[in-house]
Each structure stands twice: as C-alpha cells, then as structure tokens.
Amino acid sequence: MIKKIIYVSLIITLTAACSKEEALSEQSVVEKNAVKRHHTELDNWISETFVLPYGIEVEYRWDRNSVQPGTYVYPPAAENVQSVLSTIKKLWIDLYTEEEWGGHDFMSGRNPVKIYLYGGKNVDANGVELLYTPHTTAAEMHLYNINDFDAANEEKVLVLMRSVQHQFAKRLLEIQPYDRDKFLSISQRRYSNSDTGEIETLFRTMRRKEFYGISSVANQNGFLTLHSFLSAEDDFAEIISAMLTHPPKAVTQALKIAGTPKEDPYDAEMQQQYNEEARTAHRELNEKLRMVRTYFQEKLHIDLDRMQHASSKRIKKFLEK
C-alpha cells in the first residue's frame, strides 16, 4: 500500500513537473514569436505601403549564417531599405496603377508575392552582373546593390529600375503568355549566354551605365540591350524594361543605329555584307518592338509608347527632386 502511495505521488509529481516544463516551453516560444513579430517603424511602413494595399511581402532581414563566404549575397543595411522601396513604389507600382494605364487594381493577381533585398551584387559564375536571379520563380522579385543605392544618383536608379521592370515583365509574361515561338524565330540564331565570353568581355570593358542601358553593340545585332542576348524571354522582358526606363528618343536612336551599316571603303564585297547585316538588324529589332507593343495592347490594354512617355517624365521628375 505504501509503495502504491509512493508510486501515485511520484506520478503526480512528474506530471506536475512536465506541465510546468510545457508551460515554460510554451511561454518561451510565445516570447520568441513575440520578438519575431515585433515591428519597427520600417516594418510598419512596408506593411502600409506594400503588404496591405498590394499583398507584396518584403524580406530584408535574414540569417547571416546562410551567407556563402566570398559571395556578394548578404543582408542589406536597414537604413537603405526604405529609400530603395520608396523608389520602386514611385517608379514602378505608381506607374502601372495610374488610372490612364492599369488603374488601381492592376497589380491584383499580377503582383510578385515577395520582394527580397540584398546588400551586395548579383553576379553569375563569370562575374557578369545580372538583372535578375536565375532559377527563381517570377512570383518573386530579387533586388541587389541595396547598400550602394543612392536615390539621387541617375545611374543607380537606372540599374535598380531596369531590374525591377525586367522582373515584373517576366511576371506579366508568366501570367499572360506571349507567342514565344514566333518571337524566338526572329533572332533565334543570335541568342547566347555569358559563358560564351562575349557578354563577359563587354561587361568588363563598358561603363556600368552603358552596360545596363540601351547599347549600340546590341542595336547592331537587332537588340535593345546587351542582356537581351541571353534568351528570347530575356529579350522580350528587356524591351519592356528598356522602354520603361529610357525616353522614346533612345528607342528611335537604337533603330537608327541598327539600320546604319558599318563602312569599309576599300572592300565592296564586305560593304555589301555590312549593308545586309544592318538591314537584318533593323528588321529584327522593329519586328520585336512591334510584337511587344501588340502584347501590351492586346493582353494588358495599355499603349506602351504612351506609357513610355509617362514613365520617362516620372523618372526625370524623381531625379530632379
């Protein structure tokens, strides 16, 4: 009987101890979660500016231990986060949601689900700085160079917005597909990746603004930008990105360059080849521009040329502030 009483007492004691331990454990979890849920002024601003109106989450705090040694991929400095996000809000979301273009509800169903921010660069295996992160879903947007960003610097605003517009263009293409086979057939033989060394060489010899802007080298090959060489998808997205970050005259100039042959006054046969190359480049660039404009008109009900004018004015006004 005594043994039984001792056994029962022991069970009661152990049960009470376990309950206490569970309570402490639960409290500990609650406390930890409470810390995680603690919002700073920046978090509140992100919630009011991106999460609540557009359903876009922003990830700028992540585990530093996940950083690979020797890479540029690391968390951004918090003091630059709002400046970057404010810039893309004004030059991307506010543009598309203007009543004249997409309207207030345009982002609904088209918005990226989450935006990731990184302090350093986004480079591939060859050291070429890319506008997007390969092998990720178009429902996510990855933005780099946050620590180096300056909203008053035209070049840095250009590179940021080229990346934003490129990635959002791919999001649009995912939701409302284009005729890939038809588009691919225009410049199919010209596509390559940075592994060929050509783009890598240009990247290392050109100024950053020139490499990310509308390029004469690209124009002479039937493209607007150097990143267009990477694939048909990149090419299509780059036309949208380049048009919405450059004034209309830049595209007009690109077509002019594409149609202007190189000159060889000493070799008539070579000159004939140059003339044919220029005609081909001009035709291909024109065809692709026409396809992108048609896509915008038919799929999004937006006049891309008029939107380009509006975007150009918006960027100019932003930089003048």
Short mmCIF file of C-alpha atoms in Angstrom, two decimals:
data_model
loop_
_atom_site.label_atom_id
_atom_site.label_comp_id
_atom_site.label_asym_id
_atom_site.label_seq_id
_atom_site.Cartn_x
_atom_site.Cartn_y
_atom_site.Cartn_z
CA MET A 1 0.00 0.00 0.00
CA ILE A 2 2.84 2.34 0.91
CA LYS A 3 4.56 1.50 -2.39
CA LYS A 4 1.34 2.29 -4.23
CA ILE A 5 1.01 5.65 -2.47
CA ILE A 6 4.63 6.48 -3.27
CA TYR A 7 4.11 5.47 -6.93
CA VAL A 8 0.97 7.61 -7.26
CA SER A 9 2.74 10.54 -5.59
CA LEU A 10 5.64 10.16 -7.99
CA ILE A 11 3.33 10.15 -10.99
CA ILE A 12 1.58 13.29 -9.75
CA THR A 13 4.92 15.00 -9.16
CA LEU A 14 6.25 14.07 -12.59
CA THR A 15 3.01 15.16 -14.27
CA ALA A 16 3.14 18.50 -12.50
CA ALA A 17 6.78 18.91 -13.45
CA CYS A 18 6.03 18.11 -17.10
CA SER A 19 3.11 20.52 -17.12
CA LYS A 20 5.34 23.20 -15.66
CA GLU A 21 8.03 22.45 -18.21
CA GLU A 22 5.49 22.58 -21.04
CA ALA A 23 4.18 25.88 -19.74
CA LEU A 24 7.70 27.28 -19.60
CA SER A 25 8.40 25.90 -23.05
CA GLU A 26 5.21 27.40 -24.46
CA GLN A 27 5.98 30.70 -22.80
CA SER A 28 9.43 30.59 -24.29
CA VAL A 29 8.01 30.00 -27.76
CA VAL A 30 5.49 32.78 -27.29
CA GLU A 31 8.24 35.14 -26.16
CA LYS A 32 10.37 34.21 -29.14
CA ASN A 33 7.48 34.68 -31.53
CA ALA A 34 6.62 37.95 -29.86
CA VAL A 35 10.16 39.14 -30.63
CA LYS A 36 9.85 37.97 -34.23
CA ARG A 37 6.51 39.74 -34.60
CA HIS A 38 7.87 42.98 -33.18
CA HIS A 39 7.56 45.63 -35.89
CA THR A 40 9.83 48.60 -36.29
CA GLU A 41 8.74 51.84 -37.95
CA LEU A 42 10.23 50.48 -41.18
CA ASP A 43 8.17 47.29 -40.89
CA ASN A 44 5.02 49.33 -40.31
CA TRP A 45 5.79 51.48 -43.36
CA ILE A 46 6.39 48.36 -45.50
CA SER A 47 3.10 46.90 -44.30
CA GLU A 48 1.17 50.08 -45.15
CA THR A 49 2.94 50.65 -48.47
CA PHE A 50 3.31 47.14 -49.93
CA VAL A 51 1.65 44.40 -47.87
CA LEU A 52 -1.82 45.80 -47.17
CA PRO A 53 -2.57 47.55 -50.50
CA TYR A 54 -0.82 45.10 -52.87
CA GLY A 55 -0.20 41.86 -50.99
CA ILE A 56 3.56 42.14 -51.58
CA GLU A 57 5.75 40.97 -48.71
CA VAL A 58 9.27 42.33 -48.33
CA GLU A 59 12.12 40.25 -46.92
CA TYR A 60 15.14 42.27 -45.87
CA ARG A 61 16.12 40.51 -42.63
CA TRP A 62 17.53 37.03 -42.95
CA ASP A 63 20.07 34.73 -41.36
CA ARG A 64 23.61 35.96 -41.88
CA ASN A 65 24.84 32.43 -41.24
CA SER A 66 23.31 31.37 -44.55
CA VAL A 67 25.70 33.64 -46.45
CA GLN A 68 28.25 31.78 -48.56
CA PRO A 69 31.84 33.00 -47.97
CA GLY A 70 33.22 35.06 -50.83
CA THR A 71 29.82 35.99 -52.30
CA TYR A 72 28.05 39.32 -52.62
CA VAL A 73 24.83 37.87 -51.22
CA TYR A 74 24.27 39.27 -47.75
CA PRO A 75 21.52 41.16 -45.91
CA PRO A 76 21.10 44.85 -46.74
CA ALA A 77 21.77 47.76 -44.43
CA ALA A 78 18.38 48.65 -42.93
CA GLU A 79 18.95 52.38 -43.43
CA ASN A 80 18.84 51.97 -47.24
CA VAL A 81 15.81 49.70 -47.41
CA GLN A 82 13.12 52.38 -47.34
CA SER A 83 14.90 54.50 -49.93
CA VAL A 84 15.02 51.59 -52.38
CA LEU A 85 11.43 50.54 -51.72
CA SER A 86 10.16 54.11 -51.97
CA THR A 87 11.91 54.44 -55.33
CA ILE A 88 10.38 51.31 -56.83
CA LYS A 89 6.96 52.22 -55.43
CA LYS A 90 7.01 55.60 -57.20
CA LEU A 91 8.61 54.47 -60.47
CA TRP A 92 7.01 51.04 -60.87
CA ILE A 93 3.80 50.46 -58.88
CA ASP A 94 2.56 54.04 -59.09
CA LEU A 95 3.21 53.99 -62.84
CA TYR A 96 1.24 50.81 -63.57
CA THR A 97 -1.62 51.74 -61.24
CA GLU A 98 -2.21 55.17 -62.78
CA GLU A 99 -5.80 55.37 -63.98
CA GLU A 100 -4.64 56.01 -67.55
CA TRP A 101 -2.77 52.70 -67.63
CA GLY A 102 -3.62 49.74 -65.44
CA GLY A 103 -5.67 51.50 -62.80
CA HIS A 104 -5.84 50.94 -59.05
CA ASP A 105 -6.48 47.19 -59.29
CA PHE A 106 -3.87 46.42 -61.96
CA MET A 107 -1.47 44.75 -59.53
CA SER A 108 -4.12 42.39 -58.22
CA GLY A 109 -3.17 38.90 -59.40
CA ARG A 110 -0.09 40.24 -61.20
CA ASN A 111 1.99 41.44 -58.28
CA PRO A 112 5.06 39.49 -57.15
CA VAL A 113 4.31 37.68 -53.90
CA LYS A 114 7.54 38.71 -52.21
CA ILE A 115 10.45 41.07 -52.76
CA TYR A 116 13.87 40.01 -51.44
CA LEU A 117 16.55 42.63 -50.78
CA TYR A 118 20.31 42.00 -50.76
CA GLY A 119 23.17 44.25 -49.76
CA GLY A 120 25.63 43.21 -52.48
CA LYS A 121 25.77 42.46 -56.19
CA ASN A 122 24.07 39.78 -58.26
CA VAL A 123 26.75 38.10 -60.36
CA ASP A 124 26.85 34.85 -62.31
CA ALA A 125 29.73 32.35 -62.47
CA ASN A 126 31.56 34.58 -64.94
CA GLY A 127 31.30 37.71 -62.82
CA VAL A 128 28.63 39.28 -65.06
CA GLU A 129 26.14 41.29 -63.03
CA LEU A 130 22.60 40.15 -63.84
CA LEU A 131 19.26 41.94 -63.65
CA TYR A 132 17.50 39.01 -62.01
CA THR A 133 18.22 35.81 -60.08
CA PRO A 134 18.22 32.74 -62.37
CA HIS A 135 16.28 29.63 -61.34
CA THR A 136 13.77 31.54 -59.21
CA THR A 137 10.05 31.90 -59.77
CA ALA A 138 8.73 35.03 -61.45
CA ALA A 139 6.40 35.41 -58.45
CA GLU A 140 9.43 36.65 -56.50
CA MET A 141 11.49 39.78 -57.13
CA HIS A 142 15.14 39.88 -56.05
CA LEU A 143 16.82 43.27 -55.74
CA TYR A 144 20.54 43.78 -55.18
CA ASN A 145 23.04 46.59 -54.50
CA ILE A 146 20.85 47.93 -51.69
CA ASN A 147 23.86 49.09 -49.64
CA ASP A 148 25.23 51.04 -52.59
CA PHE A 149 21.93 52.66 -53.60
CA ASP A 150 21.53 56.43 -53.85
CA ALA A 151 18.16 57.79 -54.97
CA ALA A 152 19.85 60.95 -56.27
CA ASN A 153 22.26 59.01 -58.50
CA GLU A 154 20.86 58.59 -62.03
CA GLU A 155 22.98 55.54 -62.84
CA LYS A 156 22.00 53.68 -59.67
CA VAL A 157 18.32 54.48 -60.14
CA LEU A 158 18.60 53.26 -63.75
CA VAL A 159 20.14 49.90 -62.77
CA LEU A 160 17.59 49.37 -59.99
CA MET A 161 14.61 50.15 -62.21
CA ARG A 162 15.97 48.14 -65.13
CA SER A 163 15.99 45.15 -62.79
CA VAL A 164 12.53 45.87 -61.37
CA GLN A 165 10.92 46.39 -64.77
CA HIS A 166 12.68 43.32 -66.22
CA GLN A 167 11.50 41.06 -63.40
CA PHE A 168 7.96 42.43 -63.45
CA ALA A 169 7.83 41.96 -67.22
CA LYS A 170 8.64 38.27 -66.70
CA ARG A 171 5.87 38.11 -64.11
CA LEU A 172 3.44 39.51 -66.68
CA LEU A 173 4.63 37.01 -69.29
CA GLU A 174 4.10 34.16 -66.84
CA ILE A 175 0.51 35.18 -66.14
CA GLN A 176 -0.40 36.26 -69.68
CA PRO A 177 1.94 34.38 -72.05
CA TYR A 178 3.22 35.74 -75.35
CA ASP A 179 3.77 33.86 -78.62
CA ARG A 180 7.22 32.57 -77.70
CA ASP A 181 7.80 30.54 -80.87
CA LYS A 182 7.01 33.48 -83.12
CA PHE A 183 9.19 35.84 -81.09
CA LEU A 184 12.03 33.31 -80.85
CA SER A 185 12.08 32.83 -84.62
CA ILE A 186 13.02 36.47 -85.22
CA SER A 187 16.52 36.44 -83.65
CA GLN A 188 16.92 32.78 -82.72
CA ARG A 189 20.46 32.34 -84.07
CA ARG A 190 21.73 35.34 -82.08
CA TYR A 191 20.93 34.23 -78.54
CA SER A 192 23.78 33.16 -76.30
CA ASN A 193 24.71 33.27 -72.61
CA SER A 194 27.59 34.85 -70.74
CA ASP A 195 29.52 31.56 -70.90
CA THR A 196 30.47 32.40 -74.48
CA GLY A 197 32.71 35.15 -73.14
CA GLU A 198 31.32 37.86 -75.42
CA ILE A 199 28.98 39.41 -72.87
CA GLU A 200 31.55 38.91 -70.12
CA THR A 201 34.13 40.86 -72.15
CA LEU A 202 31.69 43.70 -72.82
CA PHE A 203 30.73 43.80 -69.14
CA ARG A 204 34.36 44.24 -68.12
CA THR A 205 35.13 46.91 -70.72
CA MET A 206 31.99 49.07 -70.57
CA ARG A 207 30.90 51.62 -68.03
CA ARG A 208 28.09 50.34 -65.81
CA LYS A 209 25.51 52.77 -67.19
CA GLU A 210 26.37 51.77 -70.75
CA PHE A 211 26.20 48.06 -69.96
CA TYR A 212 22.74 48.39 -68.40
CA GLY A 213 21.41 50.98 -70.79
CA ILE A 214 20.40 50.77 -74.44
CA SER A 215 23.57 49.61 -76.19
CA SER A 216 24.79 50.40 -79.70
CA VAL A 217 26.52 46.99 -79.79
CA ALA A 218 23.18 45.36 -79.06
CA ASN A 219 21.39 47.57 -81.60
CA GLN A 220 23.75 46.46 -84.37
CA ASN A 221 22.67 42.89 -83.64
CA GLY A 222 18.93 43.56 -83.56
CA PHE A 223 18.54 44.05 -79.78
CA LEU A 224 17.94 46.98 -77.48
CA THR A 225 20.23 45.88 -74.63
CA LEU A 226 23.13 43.50 -74.02
CA HIS A 227 21.07 41.43 -71.56
CA SER A 228 18.70 40.69 -74.45
CA PHE A 229 21.26 38.28 -75.89
CA LEU A 230 20.68 35.78 -73.07
CA SER A 231 17.37 34.28 -74.29
CA ALA A 232 14.09 35.05 -76.03
CA GLU A 233 12.42 35.52 -72.62
CA ASP A 234 15.13 37.95 -71.58
CA ASP A 235 14.87 39.74 -74.91
CA PHE A 236 11.11 40.25 -74.59
CA ALA A 237 11.41 41.39 -70.97
CA GLU A 238 14.33 43.66 -71.84
CA ILE A 239 12.35 45.52 -74.47
CA ILE A 240 9.71 46.30 -71.84
CA SER A 241 12.32 47.18 -69.22
CA ALA A 242 14.39 49.36 -71.55
CA MET A 243 11.36 51.23 -72.90
CA LEU A 244 10.07 51.99 -69.41
CA THR A 245 13.44 53.27 -68.18
CA HIS A 246 14.52 55.28 -71.26
CA PRO A 247 12.89 58.14 -73.19
CA PRO A 248 11.28 57.43 -76.59
CA LYS A 249 14.13 59.13 -78.45
CA ALA A 250 16.51 56.45 -77.14
CA VAL A 251 14.50 53.73 -78.90
CA THR A 252 14.34 55.82 -82.09
CA GLN A 253 18.10 56.20 -81.92
CA ALA A 254 18.52 52.45 -81.37
CA LEU A 255 16.60 51.70 -84.57
CA LYS A 256 18.71 54.23 -86.44
CA ILE A 257 21.92 52.59 -85.21
CA ALA A 258 20.57 49.14 -86.07
CA GLY A 259 19.92 50.24 -89.66
CA THR A 260 23.23 52.04 -90.15
CA PRO A 261 25.82 49.74 -91.74
CA LYS A 262 29.48 49.74 -90.85
CA GLU A 263 31.70 51.22 -93.52
CA ASP A 264 34.52 49.64 -95.49
CA PRO A 265 35.55 51.97 -98.34
CA TYR A 266 38.23 49.53 -99.52
CA ASP A 267 36.20 46.35 -99.88
CA ALA A 268 32.93 46.48 -101.86
CA GLU A 269 32.04 42.89 -101.05
CA MET A 270 32.49 43.46 -97.31
CA GLN A 271 30.47 46.66 -97.56
CA GLN A 272 27.65 44.72 -99.16
CA GLN A 273 27.74 42.29 -96.25
CA TYR A 274 27.64 45.18 -93.77
CA ASN A 275 24.65 46.66 -95.57
CA GLU A 276 22.78 43.36 -95.37
CA GLU A 277 23.63 42.94 -91.68
CA ALA A 278 22.25 46.40 -90.94
CA ARG A 279 19.03 45.73 -92.85
CA THR A 280 18.57 42.47 -90.94
CA ALA A 281 19.28 44.04 -87.53
CA HIS A 282 16.84 46.88 -88.21
CA ARG A 283 14.13 44.50 -89.40
CA GLU A 284 14.53 42.14 -86.44
CA LEU A 285 14.51 44.92 -83.84
CA ASN A 286 11.47 46.51 -85.48
CA GLU A 287 9.57 43.21 -85.55
CA LYS A 288 10.28 42.53 -81.89
CA LEU A 289 9.28 46.04 -80.84
CA ARG A 290 6.04 45.61 -82.76
CA MET A 291 5.32 42.28 -81.03
CA VAL A 292 5.90 43.74 -77.58
CA ARG A 293 3.68 46.75 -78.30
CA THR A 294 0.94 44.42 -79.57
CA TYR A 295 1.26 42.25 -76.46
CA PHE A 296 0.77 45.29 -74.21
CA GLN A 297 -2.22 46.48 -76.21
CA GLU A 298 -3.99 43.14 -76.50
CA LYS A 299 -3.12 41.49 -73.18
CA LEU A 300 -2.87 44.49 -70.85
CA HIS A 301 -4.88 47.12 -72.76
CA ILE A 302 -2.00 49.56 -72.39
CA ASP A 303 -0.43 51.72 -75.10
CA LEU A 304 3.25 51.02 -74.38
CA ASP A 305 4.52 54.06 -76.31
CA ARG A 306 2.34 56.44 -74.33
CA MET A 307 3.25 54.67 -71.11
CA GLN A 308 6.92 55.08 -72.02
CA HIS A 309 6.42 58.85 -72.29
CA ALA A 310 4.76 58.88 -68.85
CA SER A 311 7.47 56.72 -67.29
CA SER A 312 10.24 58.88 -68.74
CA LYS A 313 8.66 62.02 -67.27
CA ARG A 314 8.17 60.28 -63.92
CA ILE A 315 11.84 59.24 -63.73
CA LYS A 316 13.04 62.70 -64.73
CA LYS A 317 10.86 64.35 -62.09
CA PHE A 318 12.03 61.83 -59.47
CA LEU A 319 15.70 62.60 -60.14
CA GLU A 320 15.09 66.37 -60.06
CA LYS A 321 13.58 66.32 -56.56
#
